[in-house]
Amino acid sequence: MKYNITQPKGTNAAYCKLVNPKLMDELKEKILNIILIQKKYKDKNYSARQLAQDLATNTRYISAVVNVQFHMNYTSFVNKFRIEEAMTLLIDKRYRDLKMEEVSDMVGFSNRQSFYAAFYKFNGMTPRDYKVKHLGQDSDANSVKA
């Protein structure tokens, strides 16, 4: 059996040279703290540029860390947390009467179309289909963890 042990060509190799491993680990933790723990993903205006300013670095470093550490671009990275929270809201009976636009707004999307597109990309189904599937299967949706 052959194993490909060569460094992948393309963006990751270039990014690896751009940021030293120690700095990459530090930035990874700081990015997670701001985006996930401080819930900046809910702020529809919080850009990679703003994150870079908050971390006293530049957007190239932010892109490098997100690409190498999380294997996605900044927008996909932020949308992942938005979608995960939306999935929780959609199956929580306390929020069953919310319109999709309200869920979209609560988790940080600027419009319904981008919410639907990101949700479908992440789950392979629309938010409405997800809600119907999960609320239909479980009489106590609060116990379901996304």
PDB file of C-alpha atoms in Angstrom:
ATOM      1  CA  MET A   1       0.000   0.000   0.000  1.00  0.00           C
ATOM      2  CA  LYS A   2       1.323   3.426  -0.895  1.00  0.00           C
ATOM      3  CA  TYR A   3       1.041   6.425   1.368  1.00  0.00           C
ATOM      4  CA  ASN A   4       1.266   9.948   0.143  1.00  0.00           C
ATOM      5  CA  ILE A   5       3.635  11.566   2.621  1.00  0.00           C
ATOM      6  CA  THR A   6       4.553  14.612   0.564  1.00  0.00           C
ATOM      7  CA  GLN A   7       3.468  18.059   1.724  1.00  0.00           C
ATOM      8  CA  PRO A   8       0.250  18.993  -0.075  1.00  0.00           C
ATOM      9  CA  LYS A   9       0.779  21.619  -2.707  1.00  0.00           C
ATOM     10  CA  GLY A  10      -1.260  24.774  -2.836  1.00  0.00           C
ATOM     11  CA  THR A  11      -2.649  27.059  -0.217  1.00  0.00           C
ATOM     12  CA  ASN A  12      -1.956  25.004   2.913  1.00  0.00           C
ATOM     13  CA  ALA A  13       1.754  24.717   2.125  1.00  0.00           C
ATOM     14  CA  ALA A  14       1.977  28.458   1.528  1.00  0.00           C
ATOM     15  CA  TYR A  15      -0.010  29.197   4.686  1.00  0.00           C
ATOM     16  CA  CYS A  16       2.206  26.903   6.772  1.00  0.00           C
ATOM     17  CA  LYS A  17       5.212  28.981   5.802  1.00  0.00           C
ATOM     18  CA  LEU A  18       3.368  32.218   6.503  1.00  0.00           C
ATOM     19  CA  VAL A  19       2.633  31.571  10.193  1.00  0.00           C
ATOM     20  CA  ASN A  20       4.986  29.787  12.575  1.00  0.00           C
ATOM     21  CA  PRO A  21       3.428  26.835  14.442  1.00  0.00           C
ATOM     22  CA  LYS A  22       3.544  28.475  17.892  1.00  0.00           C
ATOM     23  CA  LEU A  23       1.828  31.616  16.629  1.00  0.00           C
ATOM     24  CA  MET A  24      -0.674  29.473  14.719  1.00  0.00           C
ATOM     25  CA  ASP A  25      -1.648  27.624  17.910  1.00  0.00           C
ATOM     26  CA  GLU A  26      -1.961  30.903  19.836  1.00  0.00           C
ATOM     27  CA  LEU A  27      -4.108  32.475  17.124  1.00  0.00           C
ATOM     28  CA  LYS A  28      -6.262  29.339  16.861  1.00  0.00           C
ATOM     29  CA  GLU A  29      -7.137  29.588  20.572  1.00  0.00           C
ATOM     30  CA  LYS A  30      -7.749  33.351  20.362  1.00  0.00           C
ATOM     31  CA  ILE A  31      -9.942  32.965  17.261  1.00  0.00           C
ATOM     32  CA  LEU A  32     -12.031  30.250  18.945  1.00  0.00           C
ATOM     33  CA  ASN A  33     -12.350  32.395  22.059  1.00  0.00           C
ATOM     34  CA  ILE A  34     -13.649  35.401  20.145  1.00  0.00           C
ATOM     35  CA  ILE A  35     -15.814  33.647  17.548  1.00  0.00           C
ATOM     36  CA  LEU A  36     -17.218  30.797  19.665  1.00  0.00           C
ATOM     37  CA  ILE A  37     -16.911  31.687  23.358  1.00  0.00           C
ATOM     38  CA  GLN A  38     -17.719  35.396  22.963  1.00  0.00           C
ATOM     39  CA  LYS A  39     -20.292  34.406  20.303  1.00  0.00           C
ATOM     40  CA  LYS A  40     -19.099  36.936  17.721  1.00  0.00           C
ATOM     41  CA  TYR A  41     -20.494  34.571  15.071  1.00  0.00           C
ATOM     42  CA  LYS A  42     -23.896  36.027  15.975  1.00  0.00           C
ATOM     43  CA  ASP A  43     -22.751  39.478  14.839  1.00  0.00           C
ATOM     44  CA  LYS A  44     -23.563  39.664  11.121  1.00  0.00           C
ATOM     45  CA  ASN A  45     -21.084  42.546  10.729  1.00  0.00           C
ATOM     46  CA  TYR A  46     -18.131  40.840  12.421  1.00  0.00           C
ATOM     47  CA  SER A  47     -15.636  40.345   9.609  1.00  0.00           C
ATOM     48  CA  ALA A  48     -12.233  38.720   9.331  1.00  0.00           C
ATOM     49  CA  ARG A  49     -10.862  42.261   9.191  1.00  0.00           C
ATOM     50  CA  GLN A  50     -12.496  43.110  12.539  1.00  0.00           C
ATOM     51  CA  LEU A  51     -11.202  39.855  14.051  1.00  0.00           C
ATOM     52  CA  ALA A  52      -7.693  40.666  12.822  1.00  0.00           C
ATOM     53  CA  GLN A  53      -7.931  44.127  14.411  1.00  0.00           C
ATOM     54  CA  ASP A  54      -9.157  42.653  17.699  1.00  0.00           C
ATOM     55  CA  LEU A  55      -6.207  40.227  17.703  1.00  0.00           C
ATOM     56  CA  ALA A  56      -3.694  42.873  16.572  1.00  0.00           C
ATOM     57  CA  THR A  57      -2.777  40.854  13.493  1.00  0.00           C
ATOM     58  CA  ASN A  58      -3.732  40.886   9.813  1.00  0.00           C
ATOM     59  CA  THR A  59      -6.342  39.120   7.723  1.00  0.00           C
ATOM     60  CA  ARG A  60      -3.705  36.993   5.949  1.00  0.00           C
ATOM     61  CA  TYR A  61      -2.798  35.418   9.311  1.00  0.00           C
ATOM     62  CA  ILE A  62      -6.469  34.939  10.205  1.00  0.00           C
ATOM     63  CA  SER A  63      -7.071  33.226   6.844  1.00  0.00           C
ATOM     64  CA  ALA A  64      -3.956  31.095   7.260  1.00  0.00           C
ATOM     65  CA  VAL A  65      -4.935  29.865  10.711  1.00  0.00           C
ATOM     66  CA  VAL A  66      -8.567  29.174   9.792  1.00  0.00           C
ATOM     67  CA  ASN A  67      -7.547  27.349   6.603  1.00  0.00           C
ATOM     68  CA  VAL A  68      -4.841  25.208   8.190  1.00  0.00           C
ATOM     69  CA  GLN A  69      -6.416  24.533  11.591  1.00  0.00           C
ATOM     70  CA  PHE A  70     -10.081  24.238  10.607  1.00  0.00           C
ATOM     71  CA  HIS A  71      -9.794  23.299   6.906  1.00  0.00           C
ATOM     72  CA  MET A  72     -12.217  25.958   5.692  1.00  0.00           C
ATOM     73  CA  ASN A  73     -12.350  29.636   4.886  1.00  0.00           C
ATOM     74  CA  TYR A  74     -13.394  32.308   7.394  1.00  0.00           C
ATOM     75  CA  THR A  75     -16.992  32.557   6.162  1.00  0.00           C
ATOM     76  CA  SER A  76     -17.531  28.788   6.341  1.00  0.00           C
ATOM     77  CA  PHE A  77     -15.924  28.730   9.785  1.00  0.00           C
ATOM     78  CA  VAL A  78     -18.286  31.393  11.159  1.00  0.00           C
ATOM     79  CA  ASN A  79     -21.297  29.888   9.371  1.00  0.00           C
ATOM     80  CA  LYS A  80     -20.586  26.491  10.975  1.00  0.00           C
ATOM     81  CA  PHE A  81     -21.292  27.937  14.435  1.00  0.00           C
ATOM     82  CA  ARG A  82     -24.322  29.825  13.165  1.00  0.00           C
ATOM     83  CA  ILE A  83     -25.786  26.671  11.635  1.00  0.00           C
ATOM     84  CA  GLU A  84     -25.080  24.587  14.739  1.00  0.00           C
ATOM     85  CA  GLU A  85     -26.969  27.112  16.879  1.00  0.00           C
ATOM     86  CA  ALA A  86     -29.782  27.304  14.312  1.00  0.00           C
ATOM     87  CA  MET A  87     -30.097  23.506  14.440  1.00  0.00           C
ATOM     88  CA  THR A  88     -30.539  23.713  18.211  1.00  0.00           C
ATOM     89  CA  LEU A  89     -33.125  26.498  17.954  1.00  0.00           C
ATOM     90  CA  LEU A  90     -35.080  24.728  15.216  1.00  0.00           C
ATOM     91  CA  ILE A  91     -35.688  21.631  17.334  1.00  0.00           C
ATOM     92  CA  ASP A  92     -36.306  23.454  20.611  1.00  0.00           C
ATOM     93  CA  LYS A  93     -40.054  23.580  21.236  1.00  0.00           C
ATOM     94  CA  ARG A  94     -39.658  26.899  23.064  1.00  0.00           C
ATOM     95  CA  TYR A  95     -38.803  28.458  19.678  1.00  0.00           C
ATOM     96  CA  ARG A  96     -41.239  26.487  17.513  1.00  0.00           C
ATOM     97  CA  ASP A  97     -43.238  29.591  16.543  1.00  0.00           C
ATOM     98  CA  LEU A  98     -40.257  31.540  15.234  1.00  0.00           C
ATOM     99  CA  LYS A  99     -40.177  32.299  11.532  1.00  0.00           C
ATOM    100  CA  MET A 100     -37.096  31.141   9.610  1.00  0.00           C
ATOM    101  CA  GLU A 101     -36.105  34.788   9.146  1.00  0.00           C
ATOM    102  CA  GLU A 102     -36.088  35.229  12.919  1.00  0.00           C
ATOM    103  CA  VAL A 103     -33.920  32.140  13.453  1.00  0.00           C
ATOM    104  CA  SER A 104     -31.611  33.336  10.687  1.00  0.00           C
ATOM    105  CA  ASP A 105     -31.303  36.752  12.324  1.00  0.00           C
ATOM    106  CA  MET A 106     -30.770  35.324  15.834  1.00  0.00           C
ATOM    107  CA  VAL A 107     -27.747  33.280  14.727  1.00  0.00           C
ATOM    108  CA  GLY A 108     -26.100  36.043  12.709  1.00  0.00           C
ATOM    109  CA  PHE A 109     -27.091  35.701   9.073  1.00  0.00           C
ATOM    110  CA  SER A 110     -27.799  38.945   7.254  1.00  0.00           C
ATOM    111  CA  ASN A 111     -30.540  37.435   5.085  1.00  0.00           C
ATOM    112  CA  ARG A 112     -32.727  34.380   4.677  1.00  0.00           C
ATOM    113  CA  GLN A 113     -31.095  33.319   1.395  1.00  0.00           C
ATOM    114  CA  SER A 114     -27.597  33.078   2.863  1.00  0.00           C
ATOM    115  CA  PHE A 115     -29.027  31.200   5.862  1.00  0.00           C
ATOM    116  CA  TYR A 116     -30.789  28.658   3.635  1.00  0.00           C
ATOM    117  CA  ALA A 117     -27.730  28.229   1.391  1.00  0.00           C
ATOM    118  CA  ALA A 118     -25.344  27.712   4.322  1.00  0.00           C
ATOM    119  CA  PHE A 119     -27.778  25.414   6.142  1.00  0.00           C
ATOM    120  CA  TYR A 120     -28.280  23.266   3.060  1.00  0.00           C
ATOM    121  CA  LYS A 121     -24.524  23.078   2.424  1.00  0.00           C
ATOM    122  CA  PHE A 122     -23.934  21.992   6.019  1.00  0.00           C
ATOM    123  CA  ASN A 123     -26.863  19.541   6.401  1.00  0.00           C
ATOM    124  CA  GLY A 124     -28.012  18.575   2.914  1.00  0.00           C
ATOM    125  CA  MET A 125     -31.545  19.767   3.703  1.00  0.00           C
ATOM    126  CA  THR A 126     -33.365  23.036   4.240  1.00  0.00           C
ATOM    127  CA  PRO A 127     -33.917  24.424   7.749  1.00  0.00           C
ATOM    128  CA  ARG A 128     -37.642  23.773   7.399  1.00  0.00           C
ATOM    129  CA  ASP A 129     -37.043  20.115   6.415  1.00  0.00           C
ATOM    130  CA  TYR A 130     -34.643  19.729   9.338  1.00  0.00           C
ATOM    131  CA  LYS A 131     -37.221  21.122  11.772  1.00  0.00           C
ATOM    132  CA  VAL A 132     -40.003  18.879  10.463  1.00  0.00           C
ATOM    133  CA  LYS A 133     -37.771  15.803  10.500  1.00  0.00           C
ATOM    134  CA  HIS A 134     -36.583  16.312  14.075  1.00  0.00           C
ATOM    135  CA  LEU A 135     -39.722  17.630  15.702  1.00  0.00           C
ATOM    136  CA  GLY A 136     -41.736  14.907  14.013  1.00  0.00           C
ATOM    137  CA  GLN A 137     -39.481  12.135  15.351  1.00  0.00           C
ATOM    138  CA  ASP A 138     -39.121  13.260  18.943  1.00  0.00           C
ATOM    139  CA  SER A 139     -41.988  14.328  21.154  1.00  0.00           C
ATOM    140  CA  ASP A 140     -39.527  16.040  23.543  1.00  0.00           C
ATOM    141  CA  ALA A 141     -37.290  17.982  21.163  1.00  0.00           C
ATOM    142  CA  ASN A 142     -35.527  19.672  24.081  1.00  0.00           C
ATOM    143  CA  SER A 143     -33.717  16.416  24.804  1.00  0.00           C
ATOM    144  CA  VAL A 144     -32.285  16.216  21.280  1.00  0.00           C
ATOM    145  CA  LYS A 145     -28.785  17.590  20.947  1.00  0.00           C
ATOM    146  CA  ALA A 146     -27.628  18.793  17.537  1.00  0.00           C
TER     147      ALA A 146
END
